[in-house]
GROMACS .gro file of C-alpha atoms in nm:
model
  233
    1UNK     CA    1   0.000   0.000   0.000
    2UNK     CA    2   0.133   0.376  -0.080
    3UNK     CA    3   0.185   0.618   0.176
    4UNK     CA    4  -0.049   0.877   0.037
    5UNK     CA    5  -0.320   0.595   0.054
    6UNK     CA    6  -0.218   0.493   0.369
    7UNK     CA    7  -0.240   0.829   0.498
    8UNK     CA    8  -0.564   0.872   0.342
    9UNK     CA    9  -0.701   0.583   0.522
   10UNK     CA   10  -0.532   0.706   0.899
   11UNK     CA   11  -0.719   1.051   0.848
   12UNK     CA   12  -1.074   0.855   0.784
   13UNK     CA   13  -0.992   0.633   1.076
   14UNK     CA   14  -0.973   0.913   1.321
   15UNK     CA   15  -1.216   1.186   1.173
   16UNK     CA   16  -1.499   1.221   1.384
   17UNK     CA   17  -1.833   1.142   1.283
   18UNK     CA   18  -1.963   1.565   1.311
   19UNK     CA   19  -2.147   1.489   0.990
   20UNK     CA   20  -2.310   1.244   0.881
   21UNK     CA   21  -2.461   1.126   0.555
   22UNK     CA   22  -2.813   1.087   0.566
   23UNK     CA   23  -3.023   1.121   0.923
   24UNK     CA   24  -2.789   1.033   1.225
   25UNK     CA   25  -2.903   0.749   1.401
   26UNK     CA   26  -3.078   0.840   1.744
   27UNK     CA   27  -2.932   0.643   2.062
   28UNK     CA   28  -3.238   0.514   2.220
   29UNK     CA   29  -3.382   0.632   2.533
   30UNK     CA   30  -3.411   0.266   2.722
   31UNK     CA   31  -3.083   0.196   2.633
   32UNK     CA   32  -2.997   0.423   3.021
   33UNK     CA   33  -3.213   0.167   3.246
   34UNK     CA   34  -3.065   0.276   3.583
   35UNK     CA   35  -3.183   0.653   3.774
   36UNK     CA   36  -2.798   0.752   3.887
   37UNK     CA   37  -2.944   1.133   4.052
   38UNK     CA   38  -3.246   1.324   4.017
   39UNK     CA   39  -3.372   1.682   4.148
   40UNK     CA   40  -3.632   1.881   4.125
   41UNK     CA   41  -3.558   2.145   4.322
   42UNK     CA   42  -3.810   2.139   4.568
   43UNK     CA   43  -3.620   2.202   4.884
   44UNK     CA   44  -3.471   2.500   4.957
   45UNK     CA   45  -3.088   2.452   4.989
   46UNK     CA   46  -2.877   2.238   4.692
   47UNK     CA   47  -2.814   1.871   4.818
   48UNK     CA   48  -2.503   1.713   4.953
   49UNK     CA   49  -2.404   1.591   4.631
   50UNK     CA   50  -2.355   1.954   4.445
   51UNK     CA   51  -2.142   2.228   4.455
   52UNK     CA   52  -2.133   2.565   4.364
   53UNK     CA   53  -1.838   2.768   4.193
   54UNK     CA   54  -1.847   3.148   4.123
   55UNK     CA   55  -2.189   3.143   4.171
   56UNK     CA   56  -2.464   3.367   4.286
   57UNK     CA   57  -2.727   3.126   4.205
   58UNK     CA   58  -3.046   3.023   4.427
   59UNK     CA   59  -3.320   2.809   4.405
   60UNK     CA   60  -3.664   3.026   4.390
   61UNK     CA   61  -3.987   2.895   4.335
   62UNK     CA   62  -3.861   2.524   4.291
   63UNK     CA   63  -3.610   2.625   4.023
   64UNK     CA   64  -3.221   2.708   4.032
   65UNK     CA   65  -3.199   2.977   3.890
   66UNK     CA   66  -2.827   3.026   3.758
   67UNK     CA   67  -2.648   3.372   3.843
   68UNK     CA   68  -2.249   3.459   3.780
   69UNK     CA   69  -2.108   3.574   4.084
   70UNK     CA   70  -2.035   3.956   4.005
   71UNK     CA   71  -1.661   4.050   3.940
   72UNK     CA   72  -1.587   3.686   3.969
   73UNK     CA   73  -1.401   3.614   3.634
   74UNK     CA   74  -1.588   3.275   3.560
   75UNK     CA   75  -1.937   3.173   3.470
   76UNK     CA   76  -2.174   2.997   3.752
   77UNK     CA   77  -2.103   2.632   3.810
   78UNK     CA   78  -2.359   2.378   3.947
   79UNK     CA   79  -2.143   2.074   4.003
   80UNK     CA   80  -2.297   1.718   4.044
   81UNK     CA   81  -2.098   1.466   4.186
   82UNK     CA   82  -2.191   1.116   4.096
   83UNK     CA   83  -2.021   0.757   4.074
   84UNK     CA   84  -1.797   0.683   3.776
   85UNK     CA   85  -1.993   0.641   3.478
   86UNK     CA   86  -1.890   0.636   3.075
   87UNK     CA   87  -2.240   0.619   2.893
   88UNK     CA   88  -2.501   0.838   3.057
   89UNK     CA   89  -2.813   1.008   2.938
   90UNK     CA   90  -2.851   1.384   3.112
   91UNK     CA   91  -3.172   1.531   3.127
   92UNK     CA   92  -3.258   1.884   3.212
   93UNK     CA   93  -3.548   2.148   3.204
   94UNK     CA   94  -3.371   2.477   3.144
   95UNK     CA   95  -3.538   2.832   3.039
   96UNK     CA   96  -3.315   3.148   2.868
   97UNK     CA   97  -3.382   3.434   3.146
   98UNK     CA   98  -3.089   3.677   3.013
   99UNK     CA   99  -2.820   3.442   2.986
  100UNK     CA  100  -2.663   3.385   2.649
  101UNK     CA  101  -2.568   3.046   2.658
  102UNK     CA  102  -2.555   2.723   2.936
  103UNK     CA  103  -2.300   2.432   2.900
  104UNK     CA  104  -2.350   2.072   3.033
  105UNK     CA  105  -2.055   1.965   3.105
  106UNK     CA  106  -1.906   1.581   3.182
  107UNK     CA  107  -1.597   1.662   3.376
  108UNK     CA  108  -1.365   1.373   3.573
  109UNK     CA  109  -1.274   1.488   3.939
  110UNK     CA  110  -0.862   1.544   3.939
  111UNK     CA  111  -0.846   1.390   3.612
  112UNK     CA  112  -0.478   1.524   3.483
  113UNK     CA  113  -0.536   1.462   3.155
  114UNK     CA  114  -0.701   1.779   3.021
  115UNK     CA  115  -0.738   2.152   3.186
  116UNK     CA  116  -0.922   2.121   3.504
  117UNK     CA  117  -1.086   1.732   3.397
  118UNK     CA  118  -1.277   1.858   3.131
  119UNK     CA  119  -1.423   1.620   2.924
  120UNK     CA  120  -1.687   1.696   2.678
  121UNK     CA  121  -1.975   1.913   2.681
  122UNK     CA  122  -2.287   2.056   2.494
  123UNK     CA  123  -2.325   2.456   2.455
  124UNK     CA  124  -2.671   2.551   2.399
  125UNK     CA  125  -2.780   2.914   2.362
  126UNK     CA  126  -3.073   3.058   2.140
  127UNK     CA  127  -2.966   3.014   1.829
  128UNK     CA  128  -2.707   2.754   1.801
  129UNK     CA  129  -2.598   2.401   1.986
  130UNK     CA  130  -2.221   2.284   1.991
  131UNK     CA  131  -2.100   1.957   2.126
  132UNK     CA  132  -1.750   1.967   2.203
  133UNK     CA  133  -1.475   1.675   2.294
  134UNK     CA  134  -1.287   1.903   2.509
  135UNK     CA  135  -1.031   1.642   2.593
  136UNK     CA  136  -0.895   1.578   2.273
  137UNK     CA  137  -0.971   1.958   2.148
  138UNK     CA  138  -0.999   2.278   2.325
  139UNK     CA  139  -0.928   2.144   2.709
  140UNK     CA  140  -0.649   1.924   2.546
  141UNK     CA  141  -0.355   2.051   2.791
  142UNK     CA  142  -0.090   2.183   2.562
  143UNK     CA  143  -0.352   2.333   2.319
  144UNK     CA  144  -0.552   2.499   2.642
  145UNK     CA  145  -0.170   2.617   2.773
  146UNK     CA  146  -0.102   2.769   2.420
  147UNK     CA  147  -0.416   2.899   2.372
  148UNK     CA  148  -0.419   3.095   2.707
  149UNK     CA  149  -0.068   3.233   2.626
  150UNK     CA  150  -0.200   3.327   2.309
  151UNK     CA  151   0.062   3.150   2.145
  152UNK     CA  152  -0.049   2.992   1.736
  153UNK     CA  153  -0.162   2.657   1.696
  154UNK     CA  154  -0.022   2.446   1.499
  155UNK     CA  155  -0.171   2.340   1.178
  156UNK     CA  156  -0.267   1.962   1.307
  157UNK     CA  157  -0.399   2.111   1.647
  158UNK     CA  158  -0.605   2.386   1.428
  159UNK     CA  159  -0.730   2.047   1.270
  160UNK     CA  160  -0.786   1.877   1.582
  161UNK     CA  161  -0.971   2.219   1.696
  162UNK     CA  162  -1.195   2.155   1.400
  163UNK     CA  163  -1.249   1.765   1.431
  164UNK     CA  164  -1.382   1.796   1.792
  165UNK     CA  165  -1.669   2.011   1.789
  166UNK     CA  166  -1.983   2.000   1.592
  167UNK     CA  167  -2.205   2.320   1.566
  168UNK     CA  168  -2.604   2.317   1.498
  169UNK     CA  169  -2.836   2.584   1.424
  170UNK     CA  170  -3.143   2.572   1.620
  171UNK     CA  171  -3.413   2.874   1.713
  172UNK     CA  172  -3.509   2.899   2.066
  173UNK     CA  173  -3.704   3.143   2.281
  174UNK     CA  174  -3.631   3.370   2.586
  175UNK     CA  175  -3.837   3.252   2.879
  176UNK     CA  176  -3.974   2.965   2.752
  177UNK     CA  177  -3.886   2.594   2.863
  178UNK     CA  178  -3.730   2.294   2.700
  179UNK     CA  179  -3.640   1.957   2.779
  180UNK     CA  180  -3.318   1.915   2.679
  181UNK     CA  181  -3.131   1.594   2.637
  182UNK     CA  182  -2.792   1.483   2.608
  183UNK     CA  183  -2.710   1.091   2.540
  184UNK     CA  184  -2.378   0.946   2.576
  185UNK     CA  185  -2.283   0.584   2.421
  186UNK     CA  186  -1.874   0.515   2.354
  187UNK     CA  187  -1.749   0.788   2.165
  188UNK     CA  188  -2.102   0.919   2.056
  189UNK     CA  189  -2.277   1.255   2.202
  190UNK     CA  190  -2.578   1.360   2.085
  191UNK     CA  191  -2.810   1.636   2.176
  192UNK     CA  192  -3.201   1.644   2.197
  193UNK     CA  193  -3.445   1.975   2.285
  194UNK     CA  194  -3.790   1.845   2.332
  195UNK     CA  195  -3.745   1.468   2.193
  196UNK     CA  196  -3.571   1.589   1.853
  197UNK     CA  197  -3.201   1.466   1.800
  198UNK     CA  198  -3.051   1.824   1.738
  199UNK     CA  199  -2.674   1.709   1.658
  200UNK     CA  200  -2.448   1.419   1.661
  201UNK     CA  201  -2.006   1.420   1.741
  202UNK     CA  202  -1.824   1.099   1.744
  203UNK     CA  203  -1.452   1.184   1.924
  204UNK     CA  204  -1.248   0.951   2.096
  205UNK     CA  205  -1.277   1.200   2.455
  206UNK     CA  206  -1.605   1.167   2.479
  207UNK     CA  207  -1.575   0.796   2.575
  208UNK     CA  208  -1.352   0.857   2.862
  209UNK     CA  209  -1.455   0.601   3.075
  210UNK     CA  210  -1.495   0.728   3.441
  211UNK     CA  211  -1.650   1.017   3.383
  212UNK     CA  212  -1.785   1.175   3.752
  213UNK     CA  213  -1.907   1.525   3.761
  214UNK     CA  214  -2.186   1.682   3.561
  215UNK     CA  215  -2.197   2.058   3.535
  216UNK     CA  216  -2.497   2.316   3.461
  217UNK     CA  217  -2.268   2.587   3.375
  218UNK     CA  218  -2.399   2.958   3.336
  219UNK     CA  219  -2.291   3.297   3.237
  220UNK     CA  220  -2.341   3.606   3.338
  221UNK     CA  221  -2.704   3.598   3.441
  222UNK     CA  222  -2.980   3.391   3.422
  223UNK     CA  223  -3.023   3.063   3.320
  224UNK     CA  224  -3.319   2.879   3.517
  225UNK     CA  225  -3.272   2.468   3.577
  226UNK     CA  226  -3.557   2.207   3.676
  227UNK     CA  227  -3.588   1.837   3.627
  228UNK     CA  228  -3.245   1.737   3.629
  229UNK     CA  229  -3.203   1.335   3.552
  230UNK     CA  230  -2.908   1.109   3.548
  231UNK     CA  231  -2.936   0.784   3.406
  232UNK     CA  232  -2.713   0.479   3.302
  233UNK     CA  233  -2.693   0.133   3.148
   0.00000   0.00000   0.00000
């Protein structure tokens, strides 16, 4: 075999599936059997297992309502801690109250391997979703060091930039509520709002194995959260 086809055939091997021909495949709901967390927000005070970072958030009216802790530097965090998981299914209520954007976020607690355990993640604001496999691309820890110094990428990590994130357009509303859903099977992430698959990434980072910390993430201010489900195999 030549090298150009040889190379040819690498590249296809590690692409990830961002785009795919014809209508993705949706990973079926009763493939996650098991309940891992649930909240509804009904008591006053977060539970045990989350924790808050740069966050002036509260829980009003049995909803968190997401709020960026003034001259804090960072958006909100809402961090669940769960047991070790690699497929999961996360469900969540959420409704645009001034916010631009929220990111759900599948972190690993002191994982080394990428800037702060970062995983992968879905970004969803009004008009677009992206799914990102921050441990290959952007949370990758020489490309996050580089990119904080503000030093160039190189051509292959520009690539790699480019091969781990997947952008959709969508249209959503300010104070209105949707269900949205993000599913989780080996290297496959894929988003739903209201039942309808919204976007597929395949990306060897998103099946990371012991995934252990989901995040509600939220800048500036206000994001509102209900209904948040964890499930598994």
């Amino acid at each position: 075999m030549s090298f150009q086809r040889s190379f040819f055939s690498l590249l296809c091997l590690l692409a990830p599936l961002s785009v795919f021909a014809g209508a993705p495949v949706a990973i079926p709901a009763d493939y996650f059997q098991q309940t891992l967390f649930t909240d509804d927000f009904s008591e006053p005070e977060l539970g045990k297992q989350w924790t808050l970072y740069k966050s002036s958030s509260a829980i009003k009216d049995g909803v968190l309502q997401g709020v960026e802790l003034k001259d804090g530097g960072h958006a909100a965090v809402h961090q669940l801690k769960t047991e070790p998981y690699s497929d999961v299914e996360l469900s969540v209520d959420l409704k645009f109250a001034g916010s631009p954007s929220t990111n759900l976020t599948f972190n690993q607690h002191k994982f080394k391997g990428s800037h702060a355990g970062h995983l992968c993640r879905v970004v969803v604001s009004p008009t677009k979703v992206t799914l990102r496999d921050g441990k290959t691309g952007v949370f990758n820890n020489e490309i996050f060091k580089k990119r904080q110094a503000k030093e160039k990428l190189t051509a292959e990590e520009q690539a790699i930039l480019k091969k781990t994130q997947a952008v959709f357009p969508v249209k959503l509303e300010q104070d209105k509520w949707y269900t949205v859903t993000v599913r989780i099977k080996g290297d496959l992430m894929q988003a739903f709002i209201d039942g309808r698959l919204i976007g597929s990434l395949q990306s060897p980072g998103i099946a990371h194995a012991t995934k252990d910390k989901i995040g509600l993430v939220t800048p500036k201010e206000s994001i509102h959260y209900d209904n948040v489900i964890v499930k598994v195999p």
